[in-house]
Every structure is written in structure tokens, then in C-alpha cells.
CSV table of C-alpha atoms and ligand atoms in Angstrom, one decimal:
chain,number,residue,atom,x,y,z
A,686,MET,CA,2.3,32.6,48.7
A,687,ALA,CA,4.7,31.2,46.1
A,688,GLU,CA,4.0,32.4,42.4
A,689,PRO,CA,2.2,30.2,40.3
A,690,PRO,CA,4.7,29.0,37.5
A,691,GLN,CA,4.3,31.3,34.6
A,692,PRO,CA,3.9,29.8,31.0
A,693,ALA,CA,7.0,30.1,29.0
A,694,VAL,CA,6.9,33.0,26.7
A,695,PRO,CA,6.9,31.4,23.1
A,696,GLY,CA,9.8,32.5,21.3
A,697,PRO,CA,9.8,32.8,17.5
A,698,ALA,CA,8.8,29.7,15.6
A,699,PRO,CA,12.1,27.7,14.7
A,700,ALA,CA,12.7,27.9,11.0
A,701,ARG,CA,11.1,25.0,9.1
A,702,VAL,CA,13.4,22.5,8.0
A,703,ARG,CA,13.0,21.5,4.3
A,704,SER,CA,12.7,18.0,3.6
A,705,GLY,CA,15.3,17.6,0.9
A,706,ILE,CA,15.0,15.3,-2.2
A,707,PRO,CA,17.3,12.5,-1.6
A,708,ARG,CA,20.4,13.2,-3.6
A,709,ASN,CA,20.2,11.3,-6.9
A,710,PRO,CA,23.3,9.4,-7.5
A,711,GLY,CA,23.2,10.8,-11.1
A,712,ARG,CA,25.8,9.0,-13.3
A,713,ARG,CA,27.9,7.8,-10.2
A,714,ASP,CA,28.8,4.3,-11.0
A,715,LEU,CA,27.3,2.3,-8.0
A,716,GLY,CA,28.3,-1.0,-9.3
A,717,MET,CA,24.6,-2.3,-9.2
A,718,ARG,CA,22.9,-3.8,-12.4
A,719,ALA,CA,19.4,-4.7,-13.2
A,720,THR,CA,19.1,-7.0,-16.4
A,721,LEU,CA,15.8,-8.0,-17.9
A,722,LEU,CA,16.5,-11.7,-18.2
A,723,PHE,CA,13.1,-12.5,-19.8
A,724,PRO,CA,11.4,-11.5,-21.8
A,725,ASP,CA,13.5,-10.5,-25.0
A,726,ARG,CA,12.1,-7.7,-27.3
A,727,GLU,CA,10.8,-10.3,-30.1
A,728,ILE,CA,8.6,-12.0,-27.3
A,729,VAL,CA,7.3,-8.8,-25.9
A,730,GLU,CA,6.4,-7.3,-29.5
A,731,ARG,CA,4.9,-10.5,-30.6
A,732,PHE,CA,2.9,-11.8,-27.5
A,733,TYR,CA,2.7,-9.2,-24.5
A,734,VAL,CA,0.6,-6.6,-26.1
A,735,PRO,CA,-1.7,-9.2,-27.5
A,736,LEU,CA,-2.0,-11.1,-24.4
A,737,VAL,CA,-3.1,-8.0,-22.4
A,738,TYR,CA,-5.5,-7.0,-25.3
A,739,THR,CA,-7.0,-10.5,-25.2
A,740,ALA,CA,-7.5,-10.2,-21.5
A,741,CYS,CA,-9.4,-6.8,-22.0
A,742,ARG,CA,-11.5,-7.8,-25.1
A,743,THR,CA,-12.4,-11.0,-23.5
A,744,CYS,CA,-14.5,-8.9,-21.2
A,745,TYR,CA,-16.4,-7.2,-24.0
A,746,SER,CA,-16.7,-9.8,-26.9
A,747,GLU,CA,-18.6,-12.8,-27.9
A,748,LEU,CA,-15.5,-14.3,-29.3
A,749,GLU,CA,-13.5,-16.8,-27.4
A,750,PRO,CA,-10.2,-15.6,-26.0
A,751,ALA,CA,-8.1,-18.1,-28.1
A,752,GLU,CA,-9.7,-16.3,-31.4
A,753,ILE,CA,-9.1,-12.7,-30.1
A,754,PHE,CA,-5.5,-13.8,-29.4
A,755,ARG,CA,-4.9,-15.4,-32.6
A,756,ARG,CA,-6.1,-12.3,-34.4
A,757,ALA,CA,-4.2,-10.0,-32.5
A,758,VAL,CA,-0.8,-12.1,-32.9
A,759,ASP,CA,-1.4,-12.6,-36.7
A,760,GLY,CA,-1.6,-8.8,-37.1
A,761,GLU,CA,-5.2,-8.7,-37.9
A,762,VAL,CA,-5.6,-5.9,-35.0
A,763,ASP,CA,-4.0,-2.7,-35.5
A,764,VAL,CA,-1.2,-2.3,-32.8
A,765,ALA,CA,-2.4,1.4,-32.1
A,766,LYS,CA,-5.9,0.1,-31.3
A,767,MET,CA,-4.6,-2.5,-29.0
A,768,GLN,CA,-2.5,0.0,-27.2
A,769,ARG,CA,-5.4,2.6,-26.8
A,770,LEU,CA,-7.4,-0.2,-25.1
A,771,ILE,CA,-4.7,-1.1,-22.8
A,772,SER,CA,-3.9,2.4,-21.9
A,773,GLY,CA,-7.6,3.1,-21.2
A,774,VAL,CA,-7.9,0.0,-19.0
A,775,ILE,CA,-4.7,0.7,-17.1
A,776,GLU,CA,-5.6,4.2,-16.5
A,777,SER,CA,-9.0,3.1,-15.2
A,778,GLY,CA,-7.4,0.8,-12.6
A,779,HIS,CA,-8.4,-2.4,-14.1
A,780,GLY,CA,-5.3,-3.9,-13.2
A,781,SER,CA,-6.1,-7.6,-13.5
A,782,THR,CA,-5.5,-7.3,-17.3
A,783,ILE,CA,-1.8,-6.7,-16.8
A,784,GLU,CA,-1.3,-9.3,-14.4
A,785,HIS,CA,-1.0,-11.8,-17.2
A,786,ILE,CA,2.4,-10.5,-18.4
A,787,VAL,CA,5.7,-10.8,-16.3
A,788,PHE,CA,9.2,-9.5,-16.3
A,789,THR,CA,12.1,-11.2,-14.7
A,790,PHE,CA,15.2,-9.3,-13.8
A,791,GLY,CA,18.6,-10.2,-12.6
A,792,ILE,CA,19.7,-7.7,-10.0
A,793,SER,CA,23.1,-7.7,-8.9
A,794,GLY,CA,25.7,-5.5,-6.7
A,795,VAL,CA,22.9,-3.8,-4.7
A,796,SER,CA,23.1,-3.5,-0.9
A,797,ARG,CA,21.4,-5.5,1.7
A,798,THR,CA,19.9,-2.1,2.9
A,799,LEU,CA,18.4,-2.2,-0.7
A,800,SER,CA,17.1,-5.8,-0.7
A,801,HIS,CA,15.5,-5.4,2.5
A,802,GLN,CA,13.4,-2.7,1.2
A,803,LEU,CA,12.9,-4.6,-2.1
A,804,VAL,CA,11.5,-7.7,-0.5
A,805,ARG,CA,8.7,-6.0,1.3
A,806,HIS,CA,6.6,-6.0,-1.7
A,807,ARG,CA,4.6,-9.1,-1.5
A,808,ALA,CA,1.7,-9.0,-4.1
A,809,GLY,CA,2.4,-10.3,-7.7
A,810,VAL,CA,6.3,-10.5,-7.2
A,811,ALA,CA,8.8,-13.1,-6.5
A,812,PHE,CA,12.2,-13.1,-5.3
A,813,ASP,CA,15.3,-15.3,-4.9
A,814,GLN,CA,18.3,-13.9,-3.2
A,815,GLN,CA,22.0,-15.0,-2.7
A,816,SER,CA,22.2,-16.9,0.5
A,817,GLN,CA,24.6,-15.8,3.2
A,818,ARG,CA,24.3,-19.2,4.7
A,819,TYR,CA,25.3,-21.3,1.7
A,820,VAL,CA,27.8,-18.9,0.0
A,821,ALA,CA,31.1,-18.5,1.9
A,822,PHE,CA,32.2,-15.2,0.5
A,823,LYS,CA,36.0,-15.0,-0.4
A,824,GLY,CA,35.9,-11.3,-0.4
A,825,PRO,CA,32.2,-9.9,0.2
A,826,ALA,CA,31.8,-6.7,-1.6
A,827,THR,CA,30.0,-3.5,-0.4
A,828,MET,CA,28.4,-0.4,-1.4
A,829,LEU,CA,29.9,3.2,-0.8
A,830,PRO,CA,27.2,5.7,-0.5
A,831,GLY,CA,28.0,8.8,-2.5
A,832,THR,CA,27.5,11.1,0.5
A,833,ILE,CA,30.2,9.1,2.4
A,834,ALA,CA,32.6,9.0,-0.8
A,835,ASP,CA,32.2,12.8,-0.8
A,836,ALA,CA,32.9,13.2,3.0
A,837,GLU,CA,35.8,14.8,4.4
A,838,PRO,CA,38.7,12.2,4.3
A,839,GLY,CA,39.0,11.3,7.8
A,840,LEU,CA,35.4,10.4,7.9
A,841,ARG,CA,35.3,8.2,4.8
A,842,GLU,CA,38.5,6.6,6.1
A,843,ARG,CA,36.9,5.6,9.3
A,844,TYR,CA,33.8,4.2,7.5
A,845,GLU,CA,36.1,2.3,5.1
A,846,GLU,CA,37.9,0.9,8.1
A,847,GLN,CA,34.9,-0.2,10.0
A,848,VAL,CA,33.5,-2.0,6.9
A,849,ALA,CA,37.0,-3.6,6.2
A,850,GLY,CA,37.2,-4.8,9.7
A,851,SER,CA,33.8,-6.4,9.8
A,852,LEU,CA,34.7,-8.4,6.5
A,853,ALA,CA,38.1,-9.2,8.0
A,854,LEU,CA,36.4,-10.4,11.2
A,855,TYR,CA,34.0,-12.5,9.0
A,856,GLY,CA,37.0,-14.1,7.3
A,857,ASP,CA,38.6,-15.0,10.6
A,858,LEU,CA,35.4,-16.4,12.0
A,859,LEU,CA,35.0,-18.6,9.0
A,860,ALA,CA,38.9,-19.7,9.3
A,861,ALA,CA,38.2,-20.6,13.0
A,862,GLY,CA,35.5,-23.0,12.0
A,863,ILE,CA,32.3,-20.8,12.7
A,864,PRO,CA,29.5,-21.8,10.2
A,865,GLY,CA,28.8,-18.9,7.7
A,866,GLU,CA,25.3,-18.5,8.9
A,867,ASP,CA,26.8,-17.1,12.2
A,868,ALA,CA,29.9,-15.4,10.8
A,869,ARG,CA,27.7,-13.4,8.6
A,870,PHE,CA,26.3,-11.5,11.7
A,871,VAL,CA,29.1,-9.3,11.3
A,872,PHE,CA,28.1,-8.0,7.8
A,873,PRO,CA,27.3,-4.4,7.6
A,874,ASN,CA,24.0,-3.2,5.7
A,875,ALA,CA,26.7,-2.1,3.0
A,876,THR,CA,27.1,-5.7,1.9
A,877,ARG,CA,26.3,-6.5,-1.7
A,878,THR,CA,23.9,-9.0,-2.8
A,879,ASN,CA,22.2,-10.6,-5.9
A,880,LEU,CA,18.5,-11.4,-6.7
A,881,VAL,CA,16.3,-12.6,-9.2
A,882,MET,CA,12.8,-10.8,-9.2
A,883,THR,CA,9.9,-11.7,-11.4
A,884,ALA,CA,7.0,-9.2,-11.2
A,885,ASN,CA,3.8,-9.0,-13.2
A,886,LEU,CA,3.3,-5.5,-15.0
A,887,ARG,CA,0.7,-4.6,-12.4
A,888,ALA,CA,3.0,-5.2,-9.5
A,889,LEU,CA,6.0,-3.6,-11.4
A,890,ILE,CA,4.1,-0.5,-12.1
A,891,HIS,CA,3.0,-0.1,-8.3
A,892,MET,CA,6.6,-0.8,-7.2
A,893,ALA,CA,7.9,1.8,-9.8
A,894,GLY,CA,5.3,4.2,-8.5
A,895,LEU,CA,6.7,3.9,-5.1
A,896,ARG,CA,10.3,3.5,-5.9
A,897,LEU,CA,10.8,6.1,-8.6
A,898,CYS,CA,9.2,8.8,-6.2
A,899,THR,CA,11.8,11.4,-5.0
A,900,MET,CA,10.8,10.5,-1.6
A,901,ALA,CA,12.2,6.8,-2.0
A,902,GLN,CA,15.8,6.2,-0.8
A,903,TRP,CA,18.3,6.9,-3.6
A,904,GLU,CA,19.8,3.5,-4.0
A,905,ILE,CA,16.4,1.8,-4.6
A,906,ARG,CA,15.3,4.8,-6.7
A,907,ARG,CA,18.5,4.2,-8.9
A,908,LEU,CA,17.6,0.5,-9.2
A,909,PHE,CA,13.9,1.3,-10.5
A,910,GLN,CA,15.4,3.8,-12.9
A,911,LEU,CA,17.6,0.8,-14.3
A,912,ILE,CA,14.4,-1.5,-14.4
A,913,ARG,CA,12.4,1.2,-16.3
A,914,HIS,CA,15.3,1.4,-18.7
A,915,GLU,CA,15.5,-2.4,-19.3
A,916,VAL,CA,11.5,-2.4,-19.7
A,917,PHE,CA,11.7,0.7,-22.1
A,918,ALA,CA,14.4,-1.2,-24.2
A,919,VAL,CA,11.9,-3.9,-25.2
A,920,SER,CA,8.7,-1.8,-25.2
A,921,PRO,CA,8.6,1.8,-24.8
A,922,PHE,CA,4.9,1.6,-24.7
A,923,LEU,CA,4.8,-0.8,-21.6
A,924,GLY,CA,7.9,1.1,-20.0
A,925,SER,CA,6.0,4.4,-20.1
A,926,PHE,CA,3.7,3.1,-17.5
A,927,LEU,CA,6.7,2.9,-15.0
A,928,ALA,CA,6.7,6.3,-13.4
A,929,PRO,CA,6.6,7.9,-10.0
A,930,LYS,CA,3.1,7.5,-8.6
A,931,CYS,CA,2.3,11.1,-8.8
A,932,VAL,CA,2.4,11.0,-12.5
A,933,PRO,CA,-0.7,8.8,-13.0
A,934,LEU,CA,-2.4,10.4,-10.0
A,935,GLY,CA,-1.8,14.0,-11.1
A,936,TYR,CA,-0.9,15.1,-7.7
A,937,CYS,CA,1.6,14.1,-4.8
A,938,ASP,CA,0.1,12.4,-2.0
A,939,GLU,CA,3.5,12.3,0.2
A,940,MET,CA,3.1,13.8,3.6
A,941,GLY,CA,7.0,14.6,3.4
A,942,ASN,CA,6.3,16.9,0.2
A,943,ARG,CA,3.6,19.1,1.9
A,944,ASP,CA,6.3,21.8,1.4
A,945,GLY,CA,6.1,21.3,-2.4
A,946,HIS,CA,9.9,20.7,-2.5
A,947,CYS,CA,9.4,18.0,-5.2
A,948,PRO,CA,8.1,19.7,-8.2
A,949,ILE,CA,7.2,16.8,-10.4
A,950,ARG,CA,3.3,17.3,-9.5
A,951,PRO,CA,1.8,19.8,-7.0
A,952,HIS,CA,0.9,18.5,-3.6
A,953,ARG,CA,-2.8,17.3,-2.7
A,954,ASP,CA,-2.9,20.1,-0.4
A,955,ALA,CA,-2.3,22.6,-2.8
A,956,VAL,CA,-4.6,21.2,-5.4
A,957,LEU,CA,-7.5,21.1,-2.6
A,958,GLY,CA,-6.5,24.5,-1.7
A,959,ALA,CA,-6.8,25.8,-5.2
A,960,TRP,CA,-10.2,24.2,-5.5
A,961,ALA,CA,-11.5,25.6,-2.3
A,962,GLU,CA,-10.5,29.0,-3.5
A,963,LYS,CA,-12.2,28.4,-6.8
A,964,SER,CA,-15.1,27.3,-5.1
A,965,ARG,CA,-15.1,30.5,-2.7
A,966,THR,CA,-14.8,32.8,-5.8
A,967,ALA,CA,-17.8,30.9,-7.6
A,968,ASN,CA,-19.9,31.3,-4.3
A,969,ASP,CA,-19.2,35.0,-4.2
A,970,ALA,CA,-20.3,35.3,-7.7
A,971,GLY,CA,-23.5,33.3,-7.0
A,972,ARG,CA,-22.5,30.2,-8.5
A,973,SER,CA,-21.7,26.9,-6.8
A,974,LEU,CA,-19.1,24.3,-7.3
A,975,PRO,CA,-19.2,20.6,-6.2
A,976,VAL,CA,-17.6,20.5,-2.6
A,977,VAL,CA,-14.5,18.9,-2.1
A,978,ASP,CA,-13.6,18.0,1.5
A,979,GLY,CA,-9.7,18.2,1.9
A,980,GLY,CA,-9.9,16.9,5.7
B,1828,FAD,C1,9.3,6.0,0.6
B,1828,FAD,C2,9.0,4.7,1.4
B,1828,FAD,C3,9.4,4.7,2.8
B,1828,FAD,C4,9.2,3.6,3.6
B,1828,FAD,N1,9.4,3.7,4.9
B,1828,FAD,C5,9.1,2.7,5.7
B,1828,FAD,C6,9.5,2.5,7.0
B,1828,FAD,O1,10.1,3.6,7.6
B,1828,FAD,N2,9.2,1.4,7.7
B,1828,FAD,C7,8.7,0.2,7.2
B,1828,FAD,O2,8.5,-0.7,7.9
B,1828,FAD,N3,8.3,0.2,5.9
B,1828,FAD,C8,8.6,1.4,5.0
B,1828,FAD,N4,8.2,1.3,3.6
B,1828,FAD,C9,7.7,0.1,3.1
B,1828,FAD,C10,6.3,0.2,2.8
B,1828,FAD,O3,5.6,0.4,4.1
B,1828,FAD,C11,5.8,-1.1,2.1
B,1828,FAD,O4,6.0,-2.1,3.1
B,1828,FAD,C12,6.5,-1.4,0.9
B,1828,FAD,O5,6.6,-0.2,0.2
B,1828,FAD,C13,5.6,-2.4,0.2
B,1828,FAD,O6,4.5,-2.0,-0.5
B,1828,FAD,P1,2.9,-2.4,-0.4
B,1828,FAD,O7,2.6,-2.5,1.0
B,1828,FAD,O8,2.2,-1.5,-1.4
B,1828,FAD,O9,3.3,-3.9,-0.9
B,1828,FAD,P2,3.1,-4.7,-2.1
B,1828,FAD,O10,3.4,-6.2,-1.8
B,1828,FAD,O11,3.8,-4.2,-3.3
B,1828,FAD,O12,1.4,-4.7,-2.4
B,1828,FAD,C14,0.8,-4.2,-3.7
B,1828,FAD,C15,-0.5,-3.8,-3.2
B,1828,FAD,O13,-1.2,-4.8,-2.8
B,1828,FAD,C16,-2.1,-4.7,-1.7
B,1828,FAD,N5,-1.9,-5.5,-0.7
B,1828,FAD,C17,-0.7,-6.5,-0.6
B,1828,FAD,N6,-0.8,-7.1,0.4
B,1828,FAD,C18,-1.9,-6.7,1.0
B,1828,FAD,C19,-2.4,-7.3,2.3
B,1828,FAD,N7,-1.9,-8.2,3.0
B,1828,FAD,N8,-3.6,-6.9,2.7
B,1828,FAD,C20,-4.3,-5.8,1.8
B,1828,FAD,N9,-3.8,-5.4,0.7
B,1828,FAD,C21,-2.6,-5.9,0.3
B,1828,FAD,C22,-2.0,-3.2,-1.3
B,1828,FAD,O14,-2.9,-2.4,-2.0
B,1828,FAD,C23,-0.7,-2.8,-1.7
B,1828,FAD,O15,-0.4,-1.5,-1.8
B,1828,FAD,C24,8.5,2.6,3.1
B,1828,FAD,C25,8.3,2.5,1.6
B,1828,FAD,C26,8.5,3.7,0.8
B,1828,FAD,C27,8.2,3.6,-0.7
């Protein structure tokens, strides 16, 4: 009788590959820009905080919104008091109050790789993007990722040839009378594009929470660093709410960071593990802590 197949003897477990933080392009000039088109500092200082304050106060006041707003704009309400109320409301997650103020950015020189990610945001945000149908590009520009810029020269050359070849073919197709809407099919993801984006503050905080996270792709992360910088320039108070989502949360909820390689906040598993340990110690000492189910 033939021997039944033996189960394979398990070898040593393969070393765990640590997921790395996407390399931050640092000060490398990527040629992208984010410019706050509206509002300017004067409008933000004069109206934005009073507007959000009015939305918050209306919920708890007998006064009419118009009177609350007038008092706030006329300086009858201490700015620090307004900011305290707004911070408390944002931290409590009462987000509708910050949907009343919007920020409009001109975004230029980003790749189509980035714009495809950006326009996935739907709630509280509007986009207009340079058309590849209506613009016949004379010299389409492209983005060169830092890793490829730093790669061994032969590889970088092949990348550049490939991109240049696509763009040359695009020009030839246009010259042969092929419409731009079809010629653009040869564009690589690296092709640069321009957009106008308007987001209310709630949406902007949400987007920044996801895109400033070290798990986000480097280019969109850099874009949100620029966006944060722009908001900061007109209002350090409002700009301070644009942060990786783990900052207000207090812990990291990204599955890809279970190994804790990103140190900004401890991973949820580590927090729950520490709590379970604390609970066990308390039980052993005859005390009990509330049970937290980490499952
Ligand atoms: C690190 C990272 C990796 C990603 N990887 C991928 C990927 O591999 N593949 C992929 O396809 N996408 C990927 N995405 C995109 C992601 O899945 C979302 O589509 C994108 O981040 C938009 O965010 P949002 O869903 O919160 O939408 P937003 O429009 O920004 O919505 C804001 C919030 O409003 C609520 N909301 C909005 N619309 C609805 C709705 N219709 N119903 C109920 N509630 C709603 C939700 O609470 C939502 O969080 C990735 C995003 C990140 C940050």
C-alpha cells in the first residue's frame, strides 16, 4: 500500500517583513503647488471663527443667530472664549458646526496618480480639474518619483525614455488628426494636472486625517502638508486641526501599522493589550476594571 502523503514539516517562519513608512520626499522639490485662493487672512480672522462660534452658540442660546454673529464680529466676545467653544465642539465630533466655512485651493503640478486619489473624497468637497479632452498639450509635464530619480542610472533612463516616448506619441497622434480625447490614452500616470478644490473645514480635517497619515502615498501626503501650511498661514488655530487621524484619536487604527513602525501614536492593539494587562493585574489584586473587548 502506498504511503499516505506526509504533511510537510513546517520550516522556520519567514522573517516578518516590516512595512515601511512611505519615504517622505522631505525638501525635494516636486514641482507641485497648493495655494489657498480663498479666503485670505483678513476674512478668516474677521468672519470664520465668529461664524463657527455662531453655529455653536445658536444651539445653546436664546439669542438670534444674527445677534450672536454681530457680537462676535464686533469684538464683544473674547476670541479665546470662541476658540475654546469651537475646540470643544470639534473634539466632541459635532462636525456640522464647521461645515459653514470653506477653503478653496489652487492645486497644480500634481500627478494623475495623486488626483485620482484626491477625487475619491465625496462629502463636503468640490473639484474642477484640467481637462485632457479640451486642452491639447504642447508639452505635457510629468512627475518623477524620488525613488526613481535616485535609482541606478540605467533604470532611471529607461523610465524617462518610456515617459518621453508616450508623450512623443501623443504629439504624433494629435498631428495626425486624432482627437485629444483619444490621444490622451497614451498618457502615463505620471502626467501632471491642475485642480481647484473647495472643502468645508469638516471635510478638510477628515481628508487631512487620512492623507497626512504616514500610511498615505508620499505625493498626496506632501500635498496635504502644503495644504496644512496654507491654512496655518491664515489661521494657526484652524490649521492646528489638520493632523494625521491618530492625533485626535489618541491611537493608530491602521492595520498596516500593527508592528508599530510608525511611532506617532501607539497602535490600538497595543493600547488594548496594555488595558487587558492592567485589568488582569487589578483582578489579581481583587479589584476590577471595566472590561474592554479588543476583538
Ligand atoms: C492610505 C489609503 C489607502 C487607500 N487605498 C485604497 C485602495 O487600495 N483602493 C481604493 O479603491 N481606495 C483606496 N483608498 C481610498 C479610500 O477607500 C476612500 O475612498 C477615500 O479615502 C475617500 O475617503 P472617504 O470614503 O472617507 O470619503 P469622503 O468623501 O472623504 O467621506 C467622508 C466621510 O463621509 C461619510 N460618507 C461619505 N460618503 C458616504 C456614503 N455614500 N455613505 C455613507 N457615508 C458616507 C463617511 O463617514 C466618510 O468617511 C485609500 C485611502 C487611503 C487614505
